[in-house]
Amino acid sequence: ASDVYKRQPDTYQVLWTNNAIDIFSRMNGEYKTFWNKERLEKAKKLNLTPIEVSILASIVYGESKNSLEQPRIARVYLNRLEKKMRLEADPGWVYMRRNDTLNNPDKPTQLHKYRNVESPYNLYMNKGLPPGPINMPSKSAINGVLEAPLHDYIFIVSKGDGTGEHYFAKTLRQHNNNLQKYKRAIR
């Protein structure tokens, strides 16, 4: 695997002598530095708030840690949002499963079991973004949303070959062919 997968989150030195107000001020300053005028303008052009960008970036990050593919994946979801389609993103199910498993460790954890579960995080049932992030997205995922290149893809499926890469499709027929490739790869 390339160094694309080795990107680490920002780290901050916090001492036991730091009080909560100092820590909050530091994190607030980091947030304001990150969400500079340029990024705010990019978000505005997408008709998204910084929070909505972060929510979408969490879905993108749940889909792939590959920073090279994240902008392309982000555009798939942006295209679906523009078309008022459901996002139909598995990371929503992963989030639901994680929370369900924490509360009920004996329950089955197969993702497809969540298809009909009523939840604002069920991205197969609901249109639009969920109410909050499903993970802590990387800066590359956030930038991927903000810098998503234009394309016409509205479907995505993992290649299932361990590379972390995806197939992209413009039509349901192409997507179904890609799903068959994925199923062959995971067998």
CSV table of C-alpha atoms in Angstrom, one decimal:
chain,number,residue,atom,x,y,z
A,1,ALA,CA,0.0,0.0,0.0
A,2,SER,CA,1.2,3.5,-0.7
A,3,ASP,CA,1.6,6.3,1.8
A,4,VAL,CA,-1.9,7.5,0.8
A,5,TYR,CA,-3.2,5.3,3.6
A,6,LYS,CA,-0.7,6.5,6.2
A,7,ARG,CA,-2.0,10.0,6.7
A,8,GLN,CA,-2.4,10.7,10.4
A,9,PRO,CA,-4.8,13.1,12.1
A,10,ASP,CA,-3.5,16.3,13.6
A,11,THR,CA,-2.2,15.9,17.1
A,12,TYR,CA,-1.9,18.5,19.8
A,13,GLN,CA,0.0,18.6,23.0
A,14,VAL,CA,-2.3,19.0,26.0
A,15,LEU,CA,-0.8,19.2,29.5
A,16,TRP,CA,-2.4,18.3,32.7
A,17,THR,CA,-2.1,21.9,33.7
A,18,ASN,CA,-4.2,23.1,30.7
A,19,ASN,CA,-7.8,23.9,31.7
A,20,ALA,CA,-10.9,23.2,29.6
A,21,ILE,CA,-11.2,26.9,28.4
A,22,ASP,CA,-7.6,26.8,27.1
A,23,ILE,CA,-8.2,23.5,25.3
A,24,PHE,CA,-11.4,24.8,23.8
A,25,SER,CA,-9.8,28.0,22.7
A,26,ARG,CA,-7.0,26.1,21.0
A,27,MET,CA,-9.4,23.8,19.2
A,28,ASN,CA,-11.6,26.7,18.2
A,29,GLY,CA,-8.6,28.5,16.8
A,30,GLU,CA,-7.6,25.4,14.8
A,31,TYR,CA,-11.1,25.2,13.5
A,32,LYS,CA,-11.1,28.8,12.4
A,33,THR,CA,-7.6,28.4,10.8
A,34,PHE,CA,-8.8,25.4,8.8
A,35,TRP,CA,-12.1,27.0,7.7
A,36,ASN,CA,-10.4,29.9,6.1
A,37,LYS,CA,-12.0,32.2,3.6
A,38,GLU,CA,-11.0,30.0,0.6
A,39,ARG,CA,-12.6,26.9,2.1
A,40,LEU,CA,-15.7,28.8,3.2
A,41,GLU,CA,-16.1,30.0,-0.4
A,42,LYS,CA,-15.7,26.5,-1.8
A,43,ALA,CA,-18.4,25.3,0.6
A,44,LYS,CA,-20.7,28.1,-0.3
A,45,LYS,CA,-20.3,27.3,-4.0
A,46,LEU,CA,-21.5,23.7,-3.2
A,47,ASN,CA,-24.4,25.2,-1.2
A,48,LEU,CA,-23.1,23.5,1.9
A,49,THR,CA,-22.2,24.8,5.3
A,50,PRO,CA,-18.9,23.8,6.9
A,51,ILE,CA,-20.9,21.3,9.1
A,52,GLU,CA,-22.6,19.8,6.0
A,53,VAL,CA,-19.2,19.5,4.3
A,54,SER,CA,-17.9,17.6,7.4
A,55,ILE,CA,-20.9,15.3,7.4
A,56,LEU,CA,-20.5,14.5,3.7
A,57,ALA,CA,-16.7,14.1,4.3
A,58,SER,CA,-17.4,11.6,7.0
A,59,ILE,CA,-19.4,9.5,4.5
A,60,VAL,CA,-16.6,9.8,2.0
A,61,TYR,CA,-14.0,8.9,4.6
A,62,GLY,CA,-16.1,5.9,5.6
A,63,GLU,CA,-16.2,4.8,2.0
A,64,SER,CA,-12.4,5.2,1.4
A,65,LYS,CA,-9.3,6.2,3.3
A,66,ASN,CA,-7.6,6.6,-0.1
A,67,SER,CA,-7.0,10.4,-0.4
A,68,LEU,CA,-6.5,10.1,-4.2
A,69,GLU,CA,-10.1,8.7,-4.6
A,70,GLN,CA,-11.9,10.8,-2.1
A,71,PRO,CA,-12.6,13.8,-4.4
A,72,ARG,CA,-14.1,11.5,-7.0
A,73,ILE,CA,-16.2,9.7,-4.4
A,74,ALA,CA,-17.3,13.0,-3.0
A,75,ARG,CA,-18.6,14.1,-6.4
A,76,VAL,CA,-20.7,10.9,-6.7
A,77,TYR,CA,-22.5,11.9,-3.5
A,78,LEU,CA,-22.7,15.6,-4.5
A,79,ASN,CA,-24.2,14.4,-7.8
A,80,ARG,CA,-26.8,12.3,-5.9
A,81,LEU,CA,-27.6,15.2,-3.6
A,82,GLU,CA,-28.1,17.6,-6.6
A,83,LYS,CA,-30.4,15.0,-8.2
A,84,LYS,CA,-32.3,14.6,-4.9
A,85,MET,CA,-31.4,10.9,-4.8
A,86,ARG,CA,-30.8,8.9,-1.7
A,87,LEU,CA,-27.0,8.7,-1.0
A,88,GLU,CA,-27.3,4.9,-0.5
A,89,ALA,CA,-23.9,4.8,1.2
A,90,ASP,CA,-22.9,1.8,3.3
A,91,PRO,CA,-21.0,3.9,5.8
A,92,GLY,CA,-24.3,4.9,7.3
A,93,TRP,CA,-25.1,1.2,8.0
A,94,VAL,CA,-21.6,0.8,9.5
A,95,TYR,CA,-22.4,3.7,11.8
A,96,MET,CA,-25.7,2.1,12.7
A,97,ARG,CA,-24.1,-1.3,13.3
A,98,ARG,CA,-21.4,0.2,15.5
A,99,ASN,CA,-23.9,1.9,17.7
A,100,ASP,CA,-26.2,-1.2,17.8
A,101,THR,CA,-23.3,-3.5,18.6
A,102,LEU,CA,-22.2,-1.2,21.5
A,103,ASN,CA,-25.7,-1.3,22.9
A,104,ASN,CA,-26.5,-4.9,22.0
A,105,PRO,CA,-23.2,-6.9,21.7
A,106,ASP,CA,-25.1,-10.2,21.0
A,107,LYS,CA,-27.0,-8.9,18.0
A,108,PRO,CA,-25.9,-9.9,14.5
A,109,THR,CA,-23.7,-7.4,12.7
A,110,GLN,CA,-24.3,-8.1,9.0
A,111,LEU,CA,-24.8,-4.8,7.3
A,112,HIS,CA,-27.8,-5.8,5.1
A,113,LYS,CA,-29.8,-6.4,8.3
A,114,TYR,CA,-30.0,-2.6,8.7
A,115,ARG,CA,-31.6,-2.0,5.3
A,116,ASN,CA,-35.1,-1.5,6.8
A,117,VAL,CA,-34.1,0.0,10.1
A,118,GLU,CA,-35.7,3.4,10.7
A,119,SER,CA,-32.8,5.8,11.4
A,120,PRO,CA,-31.7,9.2,10.1
A,121,TYR,CA,-28.4,7.4,9.4
A,122,ASN,CA,-30.0,4.9,7.1
A,123,LEU,CA,-28.8,6.5,3.8
A,124,TYR,CA,-30.7,3.9,1.8
A,125,MET,CA,-34.1,5.0,3.3
A,126,ASN,CA,-33.6,8.8,3.7
A,127,LYS,CA,-32.7,11.5,1.2
A,128,GLY,CA,-30.1,14.1,2.0
A,129,LEU,CA,-27.4,14.1,4.6
A,130,PRO,CA,-27.7,12.5,8.0
A,131,PRO,CA,-28.0,14.8,11.1
A,132,GLY,CA,-24.3,14.5,12.0
A,133,PRO,CA,-21.0,13.0,11.0
A,134,ILE,CA,-20.6,9.3,11.2
A,135,ASN,CA,-16.9,9.4,12.0
A,136,MET,CA,-14.1,12.0,12.3
A,137,PRO,CA,-13.2,12.7,8.7
A,138,SER,CA,-9.7,13.4,7.6
A,139,LYS,CA,-8.6,16.8,6.2
A,140,SER,CA,-8.1,15.0,2.9
A,141,ALA,CA,-11.8,13.8,2.9
A,142,ILE,CA,-13.0,17.4,3.7
A,143,ASN,CA,-10.8,18.8,1.0
A,144,GLY,CA,-12.0,16.0,-1.3
A,145,VAL,CA,-15.6,17.3,-0.9
A,146,LEU,CA,-14.5,20.9,-1.4
A,147,GLU,CA,-12.4,20.1,-4.5
A,148,ALA,CA,-14.5,17.3,-6.0
A,149,PRO,CA,-13.9,17.3,-9.8
A,150,LEU,CA,-16.9,17.4,-12.0
A,151,HIS,CA,-18.1,14.1,-13.5
A,152,ASP,CA,-21.4,12.4,-14.2
A,153,TYR,CA,-21.0,9.3,-12.0
A,154,ILE,CA,-23.8,8.5,-9.6
A,155,PHE,CA,-22.9,5.0,-8.5
A,156,ILE,CA,-19.9,3.6,-6.6
A,157,VAL,CA,-18.9,0.1,-5.4
A,158,SER,CA,-15.7,-1.2,-4.0
A,159,LYS,CA,-13.5,-3.3,-6.2
A,160,GLY,CA,-13.3,-5.8,-3.3
A,161,ASP,CA,-9.8,-6.7,-4.2
A,162,GLY,CA,-8.1,-5.2,-1.1
A,163,THR,CA,-6.8,-2.1,-2.9
A,164,GLY,CA,-9.4,0.2,-1.4
A,165,GLU,CA,-10.3,1.4,-4.9
A,166,HIS,CA,-13.8,1.6,-6.4
A,167,TYR,CA,-15.7,1.2,-9.6
A,168,PHE,CA,-17.7,4.2,-10.7
A,169,ALA,CA,-20.8,4.2,-13.0
A,170,LYS,CA,-23.2,6.6,-14.6
A,171,THR,CA,-26.0,4.1,-15.2
A,172,LEU,CA,-27.7,1.4,-13.1
A,173,ARG,CA,-26.8,-1.2,-15.8
A,174,GLN,CA,-23.0,-0.3,-15.4
A,175,HIS,CA,-23.4,-0.3,-11.6
A,176,ASN,CA,-25.0,-3.8,-11.7
A,177,ASN,CA,-22.0,-5.0,-13.8
A,178,ASN,CA,-19.7,-3.5,-11.3
A,179,LEU,CA,-21.5,-5.2,-8.4
A,180,GLN,CA,-21.0,-8.5,-10.2
A,181,LYS,CA,-17.3,-7.8,-10.4
A,182,TYR,CA,-17.2,-6.9,-6.7
A,183,LYS,CA,-19.1,-10.2,-5.8
A,184,ARG,CA,-16.6,-12.2,-7.9
A,185,ALA,CA,-13.6,-10.5,-6.2
A,186,ILE,CA,-14.8,-11.2,-2.6
A,187,ARG,CA,-15.6,-14.9,-3.3
